[in-house]
């Protein structure tokens, strides 16, 4: 799950980022309105946390820009204390939630989780794909009722596959999803390959069918039919 934090207060930006990363999210940052718009237009995020008061613009315009693209990205706006009008305006134009400064990082985390659950998994705490069950809140995975010990990357990958089932997913989009825009060298494709083979192995070991199909030269497809082995 990839989150973009747009915040000009360095301390708040860093603490939010560290907290959410420790919770297993990939976090990217923007410190200005301009940078925020650029990132929104270049990359896909699962959730955006946007401060309203940015030095070169209003965070609400970022929300508007995002919503005009009919994006499925969740949005949390952060407003200054007592800025009730900002909150109302933000929710009016389609933000999912808001927080008022100062806030506890655990509160931010709870809001992010709830938005992702709502947007990505239609409110379910549990994602089920045939014999595989995944619990995004607790990072647990089961295959045929047996626990599967996945790393955070493998876990993210599995959710990404399940959310995009029966679609061809390129190696590039997997790399971007797992590492954000920090890595885009050819090396990352080797990492993609490694994570996928580990994920596949762990699921199969617990009795799951192998649903990950390799699409020659392009990427992968996670499908309803069992992949030939
Ligand atoms: Ca600010």
mmCIF file of C-alpha atoms and ligand atoms in Angstrom:
data_model
loop_
_atom_site.group_PDB
_atom_site.id
_atom_site.type_symbol
_atom_site.label_atom_id
_atom_site.label_comp_id
_atom_site.label_asym_id
_atom_site.label_seq_id
_atom_site.Cartn_x
_atom_site.Cartn_y
_atom_site.Cartn_z
ATOM 1 C CA UNK A 1 0.000 0.000 0.000
ATOM 2 C CA UNK A 2 1.440 3.283 -1.106
ATOM 3 C CA UNK A 3 0.827 6.572 0.652
ATOM 4 C CA UNK A 4 1.756 10.106 -0.356
ATOM 5 C CA UNK A 5 2.144 12.610 2.462
ATOM 6 C CA UNK A 6 1.989 16.260 1.416
ATOM 7 C CA UNK A 7 3.112 18.390 4.314
ATOM 8 C CA UNK A 8 5.429 21.384 4.629
ATOM 9 C CA UNK A 9 6.161 21.035 8.357
ATOM 10 C CA UNK A 10 9.299 18.966 8.303
ATOM 11 C CA UNK A 11 8.957 17.477 11.758
ATOM 12 C CA UNK A 12 5.363 16.399 11.239
ATOM 13 C CA UNK A 13 6.182 15.066 7.788
ATOM 14 C CA UNK A 14 9.049 12.949 9.092
ATOM 15 C CA UNK A 15 7.226 11.608 12.115
ATOM 16 C CA UNK A 16 4.128 10.718 10.049
ATOM 17 C CA UNK A 17 6.277 9.049 7.454
ATOM 18 C CA UNK A 18 8.278 7.044 9.972
ATOM 19 C CA UNK A 19 5.175 5.929 11.801
ATOM 20 C CA UNK A 20 3.338 4.792 8.687
ATOM 21 C CA UNK A 21 6.437 3.063 7.334
ATOM 22 C CA UNK A 22 6.816 1.162 10.586
ATOM 23 C CA UNK A 23 3.235 0.017 10.019
ATOM 24 C CA UNK A 24 4.330 -1.502 6.733
ATOM 25 C CA UNK A 25 3.246 1.181 4.258
ATOM 26 C CA UNK A 26 5.361 2.605 1.484
ATOM 27 C CA UNK A 27 5.483 6.341 1.987
ATOM 28 C CA UNK A 28 6.444 9.109 -0.342
ATOM 29 C CA UNK A 29 6.530 12.758 0.469
ATOM 30 C CA UNK A 30 5.939 16.150 -1.065
ATOM 31 C CA UNK A 31 6.592 19.392 0.781
ATOM 32 C CA UNK A 32 4.955 21.838 -1.602
ATOM 33 C CA UNK A 33 1.744 22.106 -3.570
ATOM 34 C CA UNK A 34 3.697 21.955 -6.843
ATOM 35 C CA UNK A 35 5.531 18.796 -5.871
ATOM 36 C CA UNK A 36 2.279 17.240 -4.673
ATOM 37 C CA UNK A 37 0.545 17.892 -8.018
ATOM 38 C CA UNK A 38 3.513 16.453 -9.898
ATOM 39 C CA UNK A 39 3.480 13.244 -7.897
ATOM 40 C CA UNK A 40 -0.291 12.852 -8.129
ATOM 41 C CA UNK A 41 -0.054 13.161 -11.907
ATOM 42 C CA UNK A 42 2.881 10.773 -12.221
ATOM 43 C CA UNK A 43 2.120 7.986 -9.792
ATOM 44 C CA UNK A 44 -0.739 5.983 -8.364
ATOM 45 C CA UNK A 45 -1.254 6.074 -4.625
ATOM 46 C CA UNK A 46 -3.608 4.126 -2.407
ATOM 47 C CA UNK A 47 -4.005 7.028 -0.044
ATOM 48 C CA UNK A 48 -2.966 10.674 0.134
ATOM 49 C CA UNK A 49 -2.547 12.643 3.331
ATOM 50 C CA UNK A 50 -2.632 16.331 2.412
ATOM 51 C CA UNK A 51 -2.048 19.367 4.567
ATOM 52 C CA UNK A 52 -4.398 22.184 3.566
ATOM 53 C CA UNK A 53 -1.986 24.997 4.355
ATOM 54 C CA UNK A 54 0.898 24.597 1.942
ATOM 55 C CA UNK A 55 3.348 27.446 1.233
ATOM 56 C CA UNK A 56 2.507 27.655 -2.469
ATOM 57 C CA UNK A 57 -1.100 26.588 -2.577
ATOM 58 C CA UNK A 58 -4.131 25.112 -0.900
ATOM 59 C CA UNK A 59 -4.279 21.395 -0.221
ATOM 60 C CA UNK A 60 -7.965 21.448 -1.105
ATOM 61 C CA UNK A 61 -7.038 22.189 -4.722
ATOM 62 C CA UNK A 62 -4.933 19.024 -4.684
ATOM 63 C CA UNK A 63 -7.979 17.046 -3.628
ATOM 64 C CA UNK A 64 -9.979 18.662 -6.409
ATOM 65 C CA UNK A 65 -7.308 17.835 -8.974
ATOM 66 C CA UNK A 66 -7.256 14.228 -7.807
ATOM 67 C CA UNK A 67 -11.019 13.879 -7.829
ATOM 68 C CA UNK A 68 -11.255 15.407 -11.322
ATOM 69 C CA UNK A 69 -9.237 12.428 -12.544
ATOM 70 C CA UNK A 70 -11.855 10.078 -11.056
ATOM 71 C CA UNK A 71 -9.073 8.574 -9.024
ATOM 72 C CA UNK A 72 -9.786 5.811 -6.544
ATOM 73 C CA UNK A 73 -7.130 7.130 -4.218
ATOM 74 C CA UNK A 74 -8.304 7.772 -0.674
ATOM 75 C CA UNK A 75 -7.721 11.259 0.731
ATOM 76 C CA UNK A 76 -7.225 12.498 4.268
ATOM 77 C CA UNK A 77 -6.939 16.239 4.695
ATOM 78 C CA UNK A 78 -5.047 17.776 7.556
ATOM 79 C CA UNK A 79 -6.267 21.138 8.706
ATOM 80 C CA UNK A 80 -5.161 23.666 11.255
ATOM 81 C CA UNK A 81 -6.925 23.867 14.577
ATOM 82 C CA UNK A 82 -10.432 25.356 14.503
ATOM 83 C CA UNK A 83 -10.611 25.439 10.721
ATOM 84 C CA UNK A 84 -14.110 24.034 10.518
ATOM 85 C CA UNK A 85 -14.775 25.608 7.123
ATOM 86 C CA UNK A 86 -11.741 23.892 5.645
ATOM 87 C CA UNK A 87 -12.954 20.554 6.917
ATOM 88 C CA UNK A 88 -16.408 21.008 5.454
ATOM 89 C CA UNK A 89 -15.022 22.234 2.146
ATOM 90 C CA UNK A 90 -12.661 19.260 2.039
ATOM 91 C CA UNK A 91 -15.363 16.693 2.643
ATOM 92 C CA UNK A 92 -17.588 18.497 0.137
ATOM 93 C CA UNK A 93 -15.109 18.063 -2.674
ATOM 94 C CA UNK A 94 -14.582 14.419 -1.922
ATOM 95 C CA UNK A 95 -11.954 13.946 0.774
ATOM 96 C CA UNK A 96 -12.638 10.767 2.750
ATOM 97 C CA UNK A 97 -11.641 12.027 6.130
ATOM 98 C CA UNK A 98 -9.883 14.845 7.955
ATOM 99 C CA UNK A 99 -7.662 15.329 10.948
ATOM 100 C CA UNK A 100 -7.034 18.497 12.883
ATOM 101 C CA UNK A 101 -3.577 19.455 14.073
ATOM 102 C CA UNK A 102 -2.214 18.368 16.448
ATOM 103 C CA UNK A 103 -3.110 14.710 16.144
ATOM 104 C CA UNK A 104 -1.743 11.433 17.403
ATOM 105 C CA UNK A 105 0.097 9.363 14.834
ATOM 106 C CA UNK A 106 -1.857 6.307 15.936
ATOM 107 C CA UNK A 107 -5.011 8.238 14.970
ATOM 108 C CA UNK A 108 -3.595 8.965 11.514
ATOM 109 C CA UNK A 109 -2.743 5.296 11.140
ATOM 110 C CA UNK A 110 -6.253 4.246 12.160
ATOM 111 C CA UNK A 111 -7.812 6.636 9.607
ATOM 112 C CA UNK A 112 -5.492 5.420 6.840
ATOM 113 C CA UNK A 113 -6.351 1.803 7.618
ATOM 114 C CA UNK A 114 -10.051 2.483 7.617
ATOM 115 C CA UNK A 115 -9.912 4.339 4.279
ATOM 116 C CA UNK A 116 -7.889 1.605 2.642
ATOM 117 C CA UNK A 117 -10.296 -0.993 3.940
ATOM 118 C CA UNK A 118 -13.272 0.990 2.695
ATOM 119 C CA UNK A 119 -11.832 1.835 -0.694
ATOM 120 C CA UNK A 120 -9.832 -1.219 -1.521
ATOM 121 C CA UNK A 121 -11.744 -3.974 0.174
ATOM 122 C CA UNK A 122 -15.283 -2.581 0.286
ATOM 123 C CA UNK A 123 -15.254 -2.396 4.047
ATOM 124 C CA UNK A 124 -14.095 -5.937 4.649
ATOM 125 C CA UNK A 125 -11.535 -6.734 7.290
ATOM 126 C CA UNK A 126 -10.793 -9.893 5.426
ATOM 127 C CA UNK A 127 -10.012 -10.476 1.761
ATOM 128 C CA UNK A 128 -10.842 -13.912 0.463
ATOM 129 C CA UNK A 129 -9.645 -15.457 -2.748
ATOM 130 C CA UNK A 130 -10.609 -19.129 -2.987
ATOM 131 C CA UNK A 131 -8.570 -20.943 -0.303
ATOM 132 C CA UNK A 132 -6.521 -17.836 0.523
ATOM 133 C CA UNK A 133 -7.590 -15.418 3.267
ATOM 134 C CA UNK A 134 -5.800 -12.169 3.965
ATOM 135 C CA UNK A 135 -6.256 -9.775 6.904
ATOM 136 C CA UNK A 136 -4.866 -6.349 5.927
ATOM 137 C CA UNK A 137 -5.182 -4.867 9.421
ATOM 138 C CA UNK A 138 -3.095 -7.509 11.104
ATOM 139 C CA UNK A 139 -0.912 -8.553 8.151
ATOM 140 C CA UNK A 140 -1.996 -12.187 8.494
ATOM 141 C CA UNK A 141 -2.451 -14.657 5.670
ATOM 142 C CA UNK A 142 -3.995 -18.109 5.657
ATOM 143 C CA UNK A 143 -4.134 -20.781 2.999
ATOM 144 C CA UNK A 144 -6.576 -23.585 3.721
ATOM 145 C CA UNK A 145 -6.839 -22.280 7.332
ATOM 146 C CA UNK A 146 -3.092 -22.684 7.750
ATOM 147 C CA UNK A 147 -1.035 -19.565 8.536
ATOM 148 C CA UNK A 148 1.381 -18.426 5.858
ATOM 149 C CA UNK A 149 4.337 -16.404 7.166
ATOM 150 C CA UNK A 150 4.852 -13.693 4.562
ATOM 151 C CA UNK A 151 7.239 -10.756 4.616
ATOM 152 C CA UNK A 152 5.700 -7.278 4.221
ATOM 153 C CA UNK A 153 6.705 -7.186 0.541
ATOM 154 C CA UNK A 154 5.201 -10.608 -0.152
ATOM 155 C CA UNK A 155 2.067 -9.592 1.715
ATOM 156 C CA UNK A 156 1.739 -6.388 -0.316
ATOM 157 C CA UNK A 157 2.313 -8.328 -3.463
ATOM 158 C CA UNK A 158 -0.414 -10.834 -2.620
ATOM 159 C CA UNK A 159 -2.948 -8.059 -1.943
ATOM 160 C CA UNK A 160 -1.904 -6.349 -5.157
ATOM 161 C CA UNK A 161 -2.450 -9.573 -7.072
ATOM 162 C CA UNK A 162 -5.828 -10.250 -5.485
ATOM 163 C CA UNK A 163 -6.983 -6.656 -6.161
ATOM 164 C CA UNK A 164 -5.967 -6.992 -9.806
ATOM 165 C CA UNK A 165 -6.981 -10.552 -10.504
ATOM 166 C CA UNK A 166 -7.174 -11.742 -14.109
ATOM 167 C CA UNK A 167 -5.360 -8.660 -15.328
ATOM 168 C CA UNK A 168 -1.886 -8.629 -16.777
ATOM 169 C CA UNK A 169 0.347 -6.838 -14.317
ATOM 170 C CA UNK A 170 3.660 -5.613 -15.660
ATOM 171 C CA UNK A 171 6.942 -6.032 -13.807
ATOM 172 C CA UNK A 172 7.232 -2.245 -13.867
ATOM 173 C CA UNK A 173 3.966 -1.669 -12.065
ATOM 174 C CA UNK A 174 4.848 -4.308 -9.470
ATOM 175 C CA UNK A 175 8.231 -2.678 -8.859
ATOM 176 C CA UNK A 176 6.600 0.727 -8.502
ATOM 177 C CA UNK A 177 3.956 -0.665 -6.195
ATOM 178 C CA UNK A 178 6.502 -2.368 -3.922
ATOM 179 C CA UNK A 179 9.169 0.318 -3.764
ATOM 180 C CA UNK A 180 7.567 3.538 -4.819
ATOM 181 C CA UNK A 181 9.499 5.860 -7.062
ATOM 182 C CA UNK A 182 12.803 5.238 -5.336
ATOM 183 C CA UNK A 183 13.788 2.332 -7.511
ATOM 184 C CA UNK A 184 13.340 2.123 -11.206
ATOM 185 C CA UNK A 185 16.399 0.319 -12.393
ATOM 186 C CA UNK A 186 16.448 -3.058 -14.076
ATOM 187 C CA UNK A 187 17.744 -4.542 -10.785
ATOM 188 C CA UNK A 188 14.334 -4.126 -9.255
ATOM 189 C CA UNK A 189 12.902 -6.666 -11.695
ATOM 190 C CA UNK A 190 15.182 -9.313 -10.206
ATOM 191 C CA UNK A 191 13.787 -8.398 -6.798
ATOM 192 C CA UNK A 192 10.260 -8.658 -8.174
ATOM 193 C CA UNK A 193 11.072 -12.111 -9.459
ATOM 194 C CA UNK A 194 12.528 -13.174 -6.096
ATOM 195 C CA UNK A 195 9.561 -11.902 -4.088
ATOM 196 C CA UNK A 196 7.112 -13.563 -6.430
ATOM 197 C CA UNK A 197 8.823 -16.925 -6.304
ATOM 198 C CA UNK A 198 8.995 -16.754 -2.505
ATOM 199 C CA UNK A 199 5.329 -15.819 -2.266
ATOM 200 C CA UNK A 200 4.359 -18.598 -4.621
ATOM 201 C CA UNK A 201 6.454 -21.148 -2.733
ATOM 202 C CA UNK A 202 5.045 -20.208 0.683
ATOM 203 C CA UNK A 203 1.438 -20.370 -0.516
ATOM 204 C CA UNK A 204 1.884 -23.680 -2.273
ATOM 205 C CA UNK A 205 3.676 -25.138 0.752
ATOM 206 C CA UNK A 206 0.542 -24.490 2.815
ATOM 207 C CA UNK A 207 -1.623 -26.270 0.301
ATOM 208 C CA UNK A 208 -2.797 -23.377 -1.871
ATOM 209 C CA UNK A 209 -3.076 -23.754 -5.617
ATOM 210 C CA UNK A 210 -0.625 -21.717 -7.629
ATOM 211 C CA UNK A 211 -2.531 -18.797 -9.128
ATOM 212 C CA UNK A 212 0.448 -16.759 -10.271
ATOM 213 C CA UNK A 213 0.962 -17.078 -13.992
ATOM 214 C CA UNK A 214 3.985 -15.700 -15.772
ATOM 215 C CA UNK A 215 3.199 -13.658 -18.851
ATOM 216 C CA UNK A 216 6.240 -14.043 -21.031
ATOM 217 C CA UNK A 217 8.392 -10.872 -21.146
ATOM 218 C CA UNK A 218 5.596 -8.704 -19.753
ATOM 219 C CA UNK A 219 4.850 -9.624 -16.197
ATOM 220 C CA UNK A 220 2.312 -11.700 -14.338
ATOM 221 C CA UNK A 221 -1.326 -12.560 -14.047
ATOM 222 C CA UNK A 222 -3.106 -13.719 -10.915
ATOM 223 C CA UNK A 223 -5.987 -15.802 -12.042
ATOM 224 C CA UNK A 224 -8.888 -17.973 -11.118
ATOM 225 C CA UNK A 225 -7.484 -20.897 -13.034
ATOM 226 C CA UNK A 226 -4.692 -22.870 -11.585
ATOM 227 C CA UNK A 227 -1.431 -22.036 -13.289
ATOM 228 C CA UNK A 228 0.251 -24.976 -14.977
ATOM 229 C CA UNK A 229 3.205 -26.230 -13.020
HETATM 230 CA CA1 LIG B 1 1.249 23.639 6.608
#
